[in-house]
Amino acid sequence: MEQLQHSQGQSAPKGPAPGAKQKVQPSRRVTVTDMTSSRDKLTMLTAYDYWTSQLVDAAGTDMILVGDSLGMVIQGKENTLEVTVDDIVYHCRAVSRGRKRALIVGDMPYLSYHISPAETVRNAGRIIREGRADAVKLEGGSKRIPMIQTILDAEIPVMGHVGLTPQSVNALGGFKVQGKNDESRKRVVEDALALEDTGVFAIVLECIPYDLAAEITERLSIPTIGIGAGPHCDGQVLVTHDLLGMSLGKPPKFVRQFANFTETGIDAVTAFNDAVRDGSFPSIGESYKASKKRHNLRLYGGGELPMAASGN
């Protein structure tokens, strides 16, 4: 992983010593230990359904995030605050059926870890047991440590999340870049250090200046996963719908669209409509005829995608 020089001094290298580089085999399930010991850049993408889970898993993605972003991406809401634990469990179960290799991280939604330690660990346990996730992620820094400790005491791995925390949209006054002044920078750094001391296995850094993300990445011994935090993090996460061009409107600055599924999809649906209306679909070859032969029908896009040849 990339190490940078800063005025705070050189941090200890992350993961195993040079020469002992570890690489997850493509045929083996990724674990939290793999994430903390890897010296490669890490990748994480969202998935909320079986097909997308298969897609990102087959491409060799290290981690799948079943994020509360589903409230906006799937449910069409203006923020993530209405997402429930039931929502996360439902989508985690669908995603778990599609993955073969990637580590599944389930988001803990708003108010699922804010009320009491008992309720917090119960909700985290549901995401693991019912949703079949491998770890949970929750937002916030030092003030969330008692709840994080409760989850860790239940032997559930936790990923932290600092910087822009979307569940705090009302308190922050909107979705805004964090860490832009001295006070805010200090708070983000202190929160990240406190989360590491508590025992989280990785931290998402969202929408902070890239030099601040570089400083945090150097000072931590656990991986940082950036989104809108520049190139110096140990890994990157994006919403899959954004990188595939499945979102309408202008994407955020930090999103690179690697495809345009919206344009391709509109073309395909238009072609379907035209083919139905002009009578060219379905053809006789796409129809059944009377026969005594018994057919085992394959319905509704079943099957599995092949694993990526290279893996990570």
mmCIF file with all atom_site columns, N, CA and C in Angstrom, residues 117-177:
data_model
loop_
_atom_site.group_PDB
_atom_site.id
_atom_site.type_symbol
_atom_site.label_atom_id
_atom_site.label_alt_id
_atom_site.label_comp_id
_atom_site.label_asym_id
_atom_site.label_entity_id
_atom_site.label_seq_id
_atom_site.pdbx_PDB_ins_code
_atom_site.Cartn_x
_atom_site.Cartn_y
_atom_site.Cartn_z
_atom_site.occupancy
_atom_site.B_iso_or_equiv
_atom_site.pdbx_formal_charge
_atom_site.auth_seq_id
_atom_site.auth_comp_id
_atom_site.auth_asym_id
_atom_site.auth_atom_id
_atom_site.pdbx_PDB_model_num
ATOM 1   N N  . PRO A 1 117 ? -26.831 -0.080  23.748 1.00 0.00 ? 117 PRO A N  1
ATOM 2   C CA . PRO A 1 117 ? -25.915 -1.153  23.348 1.00 0.00 ? 117 PRO A CA 1
ATOM 3   C C  . PRO A 1 117 ? -26.647 -2.454  22.994 1.00 0.00 ? 117 PRO A C  1
ATOM 4   N N  . ALA A 1 118 ? -27.671 -2.785  23.771 1.00 0.00 ? 118 ALA A N  1
ATOM 5   C CA . ALA A 1 118 ? -28.392 -4.041  23.514 1.00 0.00 ? 118 ALA A CA 1
ATOM 6   C C  . ALA A 1 118 ? -29.069 -4.014  22.147 1.00 0.00 ? 118 ALA A C  1
ATOM 7   N N  . GLU A 1 119 ? -29.707 -2.895  21.825 1.00 0.00 ? 119 GLU A N  1
ATOM 8   C CA . GLU A 1 119 ? -30.374 -2.797  20.525 1.00 0.00 ? 119 GLU A CA 1
ATOM 9   C C  . GLU A 1 119 ? -29.349 -2.766  19.401 1.00 0.00 ? 119 GLU A C  1
ATOM 10  N N  . THR A 1 120 ? -28.218 -2.119  19.647 1.00 0.00 ? 120 THR A N  1
ATOM 11  C CA . THR A 1 120 ? -27.165 -2.051  18.646 1.00 0.00 ? 120 THR A CA 1
ATOM 12  C C  . THR A 1 120 ? -26.661 -3.434  18.267 1.00 0.00 ? 120 THR A C  1
ATOM 13  N N  . VAL A 1 121 ? -26.310 -4.239  19.259 1.00 0.00 ? 121 VAL A N  1
ATOM 14  C CA . VAL A 1 121 ? -25.759 -5.560  18.959 1.00 0.00 ? 121 VAL A CA 1
ATOM 15  C C  . VAL A 1 121 ? -26.827 -6.483  18.383 1.00 0.00 ? 121 VAL A C  1
ATOM 16  N N  . ARG A 1 122 ? -28.082 -6.277  18.790 1.00 0.00 ? 122 ARG A N  1
ATOM 17  C CA . ARG A 1 122 ? -29.174 -7.070  18.210 1.00 0.00 ? 122 ARG A CA 1
ATOM 18  C C  . ARG A 1 122 ? -29.331 -6.769  16.722 1.00 0.00 ? 122 ARG A C  1
ATOM 19  N N  . ASN A 1 123 ? -29.260 -5.506  16.361 1.00 0.00 ? 123 ASN A N  1
ATOM 20  C CA . ASN A 1 123 ? -29.390 -5.128  14.952 1.00 0.00 ? 123 ASN A CA 1
ATOM 21  C C  . ASN A 1 123 ? -28.200 -5.599  14.127 1.00 0.00 ? 123 ASN A C  1
ATOM 22  N N  . ALA A 1 124 ? -26.995 -5.441  14.682 1.00 0.00 ? 124 ALA A N  1
ATOM 23  C CA . ALA A 1 124 ? -25.809 -5.935  13.977 1.00 0.00 ? 124 ALA A CA 1
ATOM 24  C C  . ALA A 1 124 ? -25.883 -7.446  13.805 1.00 0.00 ? 124 ALA A C  1
ATOM 25  N N  . GLY A 1 125 ? -26.357 -8.129  14.829 1.00 0.00 ? 125 GLY A N  1
ATOM 26  C CA . GLY A 1 125 ? -26.489 -9.587  14.754 1.00 0.00 ? 125 GLY A CA 1
ATOM 27  C C  . GLY A 1 125 ? -27.472 -10.029 13.688 1.00 0.00 ? 125 GLY A C  1
ATOM 28  N N  . ARG A 1 126 ? -28.535 -9.274  13.497 1.00 0.00 ? 126 ARG A N  1
ATOM 29  C CA . ARG A 1 126 ? -29.504 -9.612  12.449 1.00 0.00 ? 126 ARG A CA 1
ATOM 30  C C  . ARG A 1 126 ? -28.869 -9.504  11.063 1.00 0.00 ? 126 ARG A C  1
ATOM 31  N N  . ILE A 1 127 ? -28.058 -8.470  10.867 1.00 0.00 ? 127 ILE A N  1
ATOM 32  C CA . ILE A 1 127 ? -27.418 -8.285  9.567  1.00 0.00 ? 127 ILE A CA 1
ATOM 33  C C  . ILE A 1 127 ? -26.463 -9.440  9.275  1.00 0.00 ? 127 ILE A C  1
ATOM 34  N N  . ILE A 1 128 ? -25.798 -9.943  10.310 1.00 0.00 ? 128 ILE A N  1
ATOM 35  C CA . ILE A 1 128 ? -24.880 -11.071 10.143 1.00 0.00 ? 128 ILE A CA 1
ATOM 36  C C  . ILE A 1 128 ? -25.648 -12.391 10.015 1.00 0.00 ? 128 ILE A C  1
ATOM 37  N N  . ARG A 1 129 ? -26.570 -12.654 10.934 1.00 0.00 ? 129 ARG A N  1
ATOM 38  C CA . ARG A 1 129 ? -27.224 -13.954 10.965 1.00 0.00 ? 129 ARG A CA 1
ATOM 39  C C  . ARG A 1 129 ? -28.310 -14.087 9.909  1.00 0.00 ? 129 ARG A C  1
ATOM 40  N N  . GLU A 1 130 ? -29.202 -13.121 9.812  1.00 0.00 ? 130 GLU A N  1
ATOM 41  C CA . GLU A 1 130 ? -30.290 -13.198 8.842  1.00 0.00 ? 130 GLU A CA 1
ATOM 42  C C  . GLU A 1 130 ? -29.850 -12.723 7.455  1.00 0.00 ? 130 GLU A C  1
ATOM 43  N N  . GLY A 1 131 ? -29.022 -11.688 7.432  1.00 0.00 ? 131 GLY A N  1
ATOM 44  C CA . GLY A 1 131 ? -28.587 -11.150 6.144  1.00 0.00 ? 131 GLY A CA 1
ATOM 45  C C  . GLY A 1 131 ? -27.398 -11.883 5.552  1.00 0.00 ? 131 GLY A C  1
ATOM 46  N N  . ARG A 1 132 ? -26.700 -12.667 6.378  1.00 0.00 ? 132 ARG A N  1
ATOM 47  C CA . ARG A 1 132 ? -25.539 -13.444 5.942  1.00 0.00 ? 132 ARG A CA 1
ATOM 48  C C  . ARG A 1 132 ? -24.384 -12.569 5.489  1.00 0.00 ? 132 ARG A C  1
ATOM 49  N N  . ALA A 1 133 ? -24.287 -11.360 6.061  1.00 0.00 ? 133 ALA A N  1
ATOM 50  C CA . ALA A 1 133 ? -23.129 -10.507 5.820  1.00 0.00 ? 133 ALA A CA 1
ATOM 51  C C  . ALA A 1 133 ? -21.956 -11.016 6.647  1.00 0.00 ? 133 ALA A C  1
ATOM 52  N N  . ASP A 1 134 ? -20.757 -10.537 6.312  1.00 0.00 ? 134 ASP A N  1
ATOM 53  C CA . ASP A 1 134 ? -19.548 -10.935 7.029  1.00 0.00 ? 134 ASP A CA 1
ATOM 54  C C  . ASP A 1 134 ? -19.103 -9.885  8.031  1.00 0.00 ? 134 ASP A C  1
ATOM 55  N N  . ALA A 1 135 ? -19.569 -8.654  7.856  1.00 0.00 ? 135 ALA A N  1
ATOM 56  C CA . ALA A 1 135 ? -19.177 -7.547  8.725  1.00 0.00 ? 135 ALA A CA 1
ATOM 57  C C  . ALA A 1 135 ? -20.230 -6.459  8.603  1.00 0.00 ? 135 ALA A C  1
ATOM 58  N N  . VAL A 1 136 ? -20.176 -5.492  9.507  1.00 0.00 ? 136 VAL A N  1
ATOM 59  C CA . VAL A 1 136 ? -21.085 -4.351  9.433  1.00 0.00 ? 136 VAL A CA 1
ATOM 60  C C  . VAL A 1 136 ? -20.270 -3.072  9.345  1.00 0.00 ? 136 VAL A C  1
ATOM 61  N N  . LYS A 1 137 ? -20.893 -2.030  8.831  1.00 0.00 ? 137 LYS A N  1
ATOM 62  C CA . LYS A 1 137 ? -20.288 -0.696  8.780  1.00 0.00 ? 137 LYS A CA 1
ATOM 63  C C  . LYS A 1 137 ? -21.223 0.300   9.448  1.00 0.00 ? 137 LYS A C  1
ATOM 64  N N  . LEU A 1 138 ? -20.644 1.209   10.209 1.00 0.00 ? 138 LEU A N  1
ATOM 65  C CA . LEU A 1 138 ? -21.472 2.263   10.788 1.00 0.00 ? 138 LEU A CA 1
ATOM 66  C C  . LEU A 1 138 ? -20.726 3.587   10.745 1.00 0.00 ? 138 LEU A C  1
ATOM 67  N N  . GLU A 1 139 ? -21.491 4.664   10.750 1.00 0.00 ? 139 GLU A N  1
ATOM 68  C CA . GLU A 1 139 ? -20.949 6.009   10.592 1.00 0.00 ? 139 GLU A CA 1
ATOM 69  C C  . GLU A 1 139 ? -20.643 6.647   11.938 1.00 0.00 ? 139 GLU A C  1
ATOM 70  N N  . GLY A 1 140 ? -19.665 7.550   11.924 1.00 0.00 ? 140 GLY A N  1
ATOM 71  C CA . GLY A 1 140 ? -19.392 8.347   13.106 1.00 0.00 ? 140 GLY A CA 1
ATOM 72  C C  . GLY A 1 140 ? -18.064 8.026   13.755 1.00 0.00 ? 140 GLY A C  1
ATOM 73  N N  . GLY A 1 141 ? -17.621 8.942   14.607 1.00 0.00 ? 141 GLY A N  1
ATOM 74  C CA . GLY A 1 141 ? -16.318 8.806   15.232 1.00 0.00 ? 141 GLY A CA 1
ATOM 75  C C  . GLY A 1 141 ? -16.382 8.458   16.701 1.00 0.00 ? 141 GLY A C  1
ATOM 76  N N  . SER A 1 142 ? -15.760 9.289   17.518 1.00 0.00 ? 142 SER A N  1
ATOM 77  C CA . SER A 1 142 ? -15.564 8.975   18.934 1.00 0.00 ? 142 SER A CA 1
ATOM 78  C C  . SER A 1 142 ? -16.861 8.707   19.678 1.00 0.00 ? 142 SER A C  1
ATOM 79  N N  . LYS A 1 143 ? -17.927 9.434   19.346 1.00 0.00 ? 143 LYS A N  1
ATOM 80  C CA . LYS A 1 143 ? -19.181 9.260   20.075 1.00 0.00 ? 143 LYS A CA 1
ATOM 81  C C  . LYS A 1 143 ? -19.816 7.893   19.842 1.00 0.00 ? 143 LYS A C  1
ATOM 82  N N  . ARG A 1 144 ? -19.390 7.179   18.803 1.00 0.00 ? 144 ARG A N  1
ATOM 83  C CA . ARG A 1 144 ? -19.964 5.863   18.499 1.00 0.00 ? 144 ARG A CA 1
ATOM 84  C C  . ARG A 1 144 ? -19.146 4.709   19.082 1.00 0.00 ? 144 ARG A C  1
ATOM 85  N N  . ILE A 1 145 ? -18.058 5.022   19.764 1.00 0.00 ? 145 ILE A N  1
ATOM 86  C CA . ILE A 1 145 ? -17.163 3.972   20.252 1.00 0.00 ? 145 ILE A CA 1
ATOM 87  C C  . ILE A 1 145 ? -17.844 2.990   21.209 1.00 0.00 ? 145 ILE A C  1
ATOM 88  N N  . PRO A 1 146 ? -18.667 3.437   22.165 1.00 0.00 ? 146 PRO A N  1
ATOM 89  C CA . PRO A 1 146 ? -19.321 2.452   23.038 1.00 0.00 ? 146 PRO A CA 1
ATOM 90  C C  . PRO A 1 146 ? -20.164 1.439   22.264 1.00 0.00 ? 146 PRO A C  1
ATOM 91  N N  . MET A 1 147 ? -20.849 1.887   21.218 1.00 0.00 ? 147 MET A N  1
ATOM 92  C CA . MET A 1 147 ? -21.665 0.975   20.428 1.00 0.00 ? 147 MET A CA 1
ATOM 93  C C  . MET A 1 147 ? -20.792 0.042   19.586 1.00 0.00 ? 147 MET A C  1
ATOM 94  N N  . ILE A 1 148 ? -19.710 0.591   19.040 1.00 0.00 ? 148 ILE A N  1
ATOM 95  C CA . ILE A 1 148 ? -18.793 -0.246  18.259 1.00 0.00 ? 148 ILE A CA 1
ATOM 96  C C  . ILE A 1 148 ? -18.188 -1.331  19.141 1.00 0.00 ? 148 ILE A C  1
ATOM 97  N N  . GLN A 1 149 ? -17.818 -0.960  20.356 1.00 0.00 ? 149 GLN A N  1
ATOM 98  C CA . GLN A 1 149 ? -17.224 -1.937  21.264 1.00 0.00 ? 149 GLN A CA 1
ATOM 99  C C  . GLN A 1 149 ? -18.196 -3.065  21.582 1.00 0.00 ? 149 GLN A C  1
ATOM 100 N N  . THR A 1 150 ? -19.469 -2.713  21.733 1.00 0.00 ? 150 THR A N  1
ATOM 101 C CA . THR A 1 150 ? -20.487 -3.729  21.991 1.00 0.00 ? 150 THR A CA 1
ATOM 102 C C  . THR A 1 150 ? -20.579 -4.722  20.831 1.00 0.00 ? 150 THR A C  1
ATOM 103 N N  . ILE A 1 151 ? -20.529 -4.208  19.603 1.00 0.00 ? 151 ILE A N  1
ATOM 104 C CA . ILE A 1 151 ? -20.592 -5.084  18.429 1.00 0.00 ? 151 ILE A CA 1
ATOM 105 C C  . ILE A 1 151 ? -19.357 -5.974  18.365 1.00 0.00 ? 151 ILE A C  1
ATOM 106 N N  . LEU A 1 152 ? -18.186 -5.377  18.602 1.00 0.00 ? 152 LEU A N  1
ATOM 107 C CA . LEU A 1 152 ? -16.949 -6.158  18.571 1.00 0.00 ? 152 LEU A CA 1
ATOM 108 C C  . LEU A 1 152 ? -16.944 -7.235  19.649 1.00 0.00 ? 152 LEU A C  1
ATOM 109 N N  . ASP A 1 153 ? -17.523 -6.918  20.801 1.00 0.00 ? 153 ASP A N  1
ATOM 110 C CA . ASP A 1 153 ? -17.604 -7.914  21.877 1.00 0.00 ? 153 ASP A CA 1
ATOM 111 C C  . ASP A 1 153 ? -18.461 -9.113  21.481 1.00 0.00 ? 153 ASP A C  1
ATOM 112 N N  . ALA A 1 154 ? -19.349 -8.904  20.516 1.00 0.00 ? 154 ALA A N  1
ATOM 113 C CA . ALA A 1 154 ? -20.175 -10.006 20.007 1.00 0.00 ? 154 ALA A CA 1
ATOM 114 C C  . ALA A 1 154 ? -19.495 -10.732 18.854 1.00 0.00 ? 154 ALA A C  1
ATOM 115 N N  . GLU A 1 155 ? -18.212 -10.463 18.659 1.00 0.00 ? 155 GLU A N  1
ATOM 116 C CA . GLU A 1 155 ? -17.395 -11.118 17.617 1.00 0.00 ? 155 GLU A CA 1
ATOM 117 C C  . GLU A 1 155 ? -17.863 -10.778 16.208 1.00 0.00 ? 155 GLU A C  1
ATOM 118 N N  . ILE A 1 156 ? -18.353 -9.560  16.012 1.00 0.00 ? 156 ILE A N  1
ATOM 119 C CA . ILE A 1 156 ? -18.779 -9.099  14.695 1.00 0.00 ? 156 ILE A CA 1
ATOM 120 C C  . ILE A 1 156 ? -17.781 -8.050  14.209 1.00 0.00 ? 156 ILE A C  1
ATOM 121 N N  . PRO A 1 157 ? -17.114 -8.263  13.074 1.00 0.00 ? 157 PRO A N  1
ATOM 122 C CA . PRO A 1 157 ? -16.177 -7.266  12.556 1.00 0.00 ? 157 PRO A CA 1
ATOM 123 C C  . PRO A 1 157 ? -16.899 -5.979  12.169 1.00 0.00 ? 157 PRO A C  1
ATOM 124 N N  . VAL A 1 158 ? -16.236 -4.845  12.422 1.00 0.00 ? 158 VAL A N  1
ATOM 125 C CA . VAL A 1 158 ? -16.832 -3.538  12.166 1.00 0.00 ? 158 VAL A CA 1
ATOM 126 C C  . VAL A 1 158 ? -15.921 -2.712  11.266 1.00 0.00 ? 158 VAL A C  1
ATOM 127 N N  . MET A 1 159 ? -16.520 -2.093  10.252 1.00 0.00 ? 159 MET A N  1
ATOM 128 C CA . MET A 1 159 ? -15.842 -1.094  9.421  1.00 0.00 ? 159 MET A CA 1
ATOM 129 C C  . MET A 1 159 ? -16.336 0.273   9.848  1.00 0.00 ? 159 MET A C  1
ATOM 130 N N  . GLY A 1 160 ? -15.420 1.223   10.061 1.00 0.00 ? 160 GLY A N  1
ATOM 131 C CA . GLY A 1 160 ? -15.794 2.575   10.446 1.00 0.00 ? 160 GLY A CA 1
ATOM 132 C C  . GLY A 1 160 ? -16.054 3.456   9.230  1.00 0.00 ? 160 GLY A C  1
ATOM 133 N N  . HIS A 1 161 ? -16.485 4.688   9.505  1.00 0.00 ? 161 HIS A N  1
ATOM 134 C CA . HIS A 1 161 ? -16.841 5.617   8.416  1.00 0.00 ? 161 HIS A CA 1
ATOM 135 C C  . HIS A 1 161 ? -16.795 7.027   8.989  1.00 0.00 ? 161 HIS A C  1
ATOM 136 N N  . VAL A 1 162 ? -15.842 7.853   8.492  1.00 0.00 ? 162 VAL A N  1
ATOM 137 C CA . VAL A 1 162 ? -15.717 9.232   8.961  1.00 0.00 ? 162 VAL A CA 1
ATOM 138 C C  . VAL A 1 162 ? -15.646 10.167  7.755  1.00 0.00 ? 162 VAL A C  1
ATOM 139 N N  . GLY A 1 163 ? -15.633 11.470  8.058  1.00 0.00 ? 163 GLY A N  1
ATOM 140 C CA . GLY A 1 163 ? -15.714 12.480  7.008  1.00 0.00 ? 163 GLY A CA 1
ATOM 141 C C  . GLY A 1 163 ? -17.162 12.854  6.800  1.00 0.00 ? 163 GLY A C  1
ATOM 142 N N  . LEU A 1 164 ? -17.599 12.857  5.549  1.00 0.00 ? 164 LEU A N  1
ATOM 143 C CA . LEU A 1 164 ? -19.024 13.042  5.273  1.00 0.00 ? 164 LEU A CA 1
ATOM 144 C C  . LEU A 1 164 ? -19.753 11.779  5.680  1.00 0.00 ? 164 LEU A C  1
ATOM 145 N N  . THR A 1 165 ? -20.662 11.914  6.634  1.00 0.00 ? 165 THR A N  1
ATOM 146 C CA . THR A 1 165 ? -21.473 10.780  7.077  1.00 0.00 ? 165 THR A CA 1
ATOM 147 C C  . THR A 1 165 ? -22.922 11.083  6.683  1.00 0.00 ? 165 THR A C  1
ATOM 148 N N  . PRO A 1 166 ? -23.421 10.451  5.613  1.00 0.00 ? 166 PRO A N  1
ATOM 149 C CA . PRO A 1 166 ? -24.728 10.813  5.060  1.00 0.00 ? 166 PRO A CA 1
ATOM 150 C C  . PRO A 1 166 ? -25.893 10.745  6.040  1.00 0.00 ? 166 PRO A C  1
ATOM 151 N N  . GLN A 1 167 ? -25.786 9.882   7.072  1.00 0.00 ? 167 GLN A N  1
ATOM 152 C CA . GLN A 1 167 ? -26.866 9.815   8.045  1.00 0.00 ? 167 GLN A CA 1
ATOM 153 C C  . GLN A 1 167 ? -26.939 11.087  8.896  1.00 0.00 ? 167 GLN A C  1
ATOM 154 N N  . SER A 1 168 ? -25.881 11.904  8.851  1.00 0.00 ? 168 SER A N  1
ATOM 155 C CA . SER A 1 168 ? -25.850 13.169  9.592  1.00 0.00 ? 168 SER A CA 1
ATOM 156 C C  . SER A 1 168 ? -26.193 14.353  8.699  1.00 0.00 ? 168 SER A C  1
ATOM 157 N N  . VAL A 1 169 ? -26.879 14.087  7.595  1.00 0.00 ? 169 VAL A N  1
ATOM 158 C CA . VAL A 1 169 ? -27.131 15.126  6.592  1.00 0.00 ? 169 VAL A CA 1
ATOM 159 C C  . VAL A 1 169 ? -27.817 16.351  7.194  1.00 0.00 ? 169 VAL A C  1
ATOM 160 N N  . ASN A 1 170 ? -28.746 16.143  8.117  1.00 0.00 ? 170 ASN A N  1
ATOM 161 C CA . ASN A 1 170 ? -29.453 17.282  8.705  1.00 0.00 ? 170 ASN A CA 1
ATOM 162 C C  . ASN A 1 170 ? -28.544 18.090  9.628  1.00 0.00 ? 170 ASN A C  1
ATOM 163 N N  . ALA A 1 171 ? -27.724 17.403  10.399 1.00 0.00 ? 171 ALA A N  1
ATOM 164 C CA . ALA A 1 171 ? -26.806 18.095  11.301 1.00 0.00 ? 171 ALA A CA 1
ATOM 165 C C  . ALA A 1 171 ? -25.703 18.825  10.534 1.00 0.00 ? 171 ALA A C  1
ATOM 166 N N  . LEU A 1 172 ? -25.296 18.260  9.400  1.00 0.00 ? 172 LEU A N  1
ATOM 167 C CA . LEU A 1 172 ? -24.227 18.852  8.600  1.00 0.00 ? 172 LEU A CA 1
ATOM 168 C C  . LEU A 1 172 ? -24.726 19.950  7.674  1.00 0.00 ? 172 LEU A C  1
ATOM 169 N N  . GLY A 1 173 ? -26.048 20.056  7.534  1.00 0.00 ? 173 GLY A N  1
ATOM 170 C CA . GLY A 1 173 ? -26.613 21.059  6.637  1.00 0.00 ? 173 GLY A CA 1
ATOM 171 C C  . GLY A 1 173 ? -26.544 20.673  5.177  1.00 0.00 ? 173 GLY A C  1
ATOM 172 N N  . GLY A 1 174 ? -26.502 19.370  4.915  1.00 0.00 ? 174 GLY A N  1
ATOM 173 C CA . GLY A 1 174 ? -26.452 18.895  3.534  1.00 0.00 ? 174 GLY A CA 1
ATOM 174 C C  . GLY A 1 174 ? -25.249 17.995  3.313  1.00 0.00 ? 174 GLY A C  1
ATOM 175 N N  . PHE A 1 175 ? -25.127 17.511  2.099  1.00 0.00 ? 175 PHE A N  1
ATOM 176 C CA . PHE A 1 175 ? -23.996 16.653  1.741  1.00 0.00 ? 175 PHE A CA 1
ATOM 177 C C  . PHE A 1 175 ? -22.828 17.556  1.339  1.00 0.00 ? 175 PHE A C  1
ATOM 178 N N  . LYS A 1 176 ? -21.895 17.771  2.268  1.00 0.00 ? 176 LYS A N  1
ATOM 179 C CA . LYS A 1 176 ? -20.809 18.726  2.058  1.00 0.00 ? 176 LYS A CA 1
ATOM 180 C C  . LYS A 1 176 ? -19.460 18.087  2.370  1.00 0.00 ? 176 LYS A C  1
ATOM 181 N N  . VAL A 1 177 ? -18.425 18.541  1.659  1.00 0.00 ? 177 VAL A N  1
ATOM 182 C CA . VAL A 1 177 ? -17.065 18.096  1.943  1.00 0.00 ? 177 VAL A CA 1
ATOM 183 C C  . VAL A 1 177 ? -16.698 18.465  3.373  1.00 0.00 ? 177 VAL A C  1
#
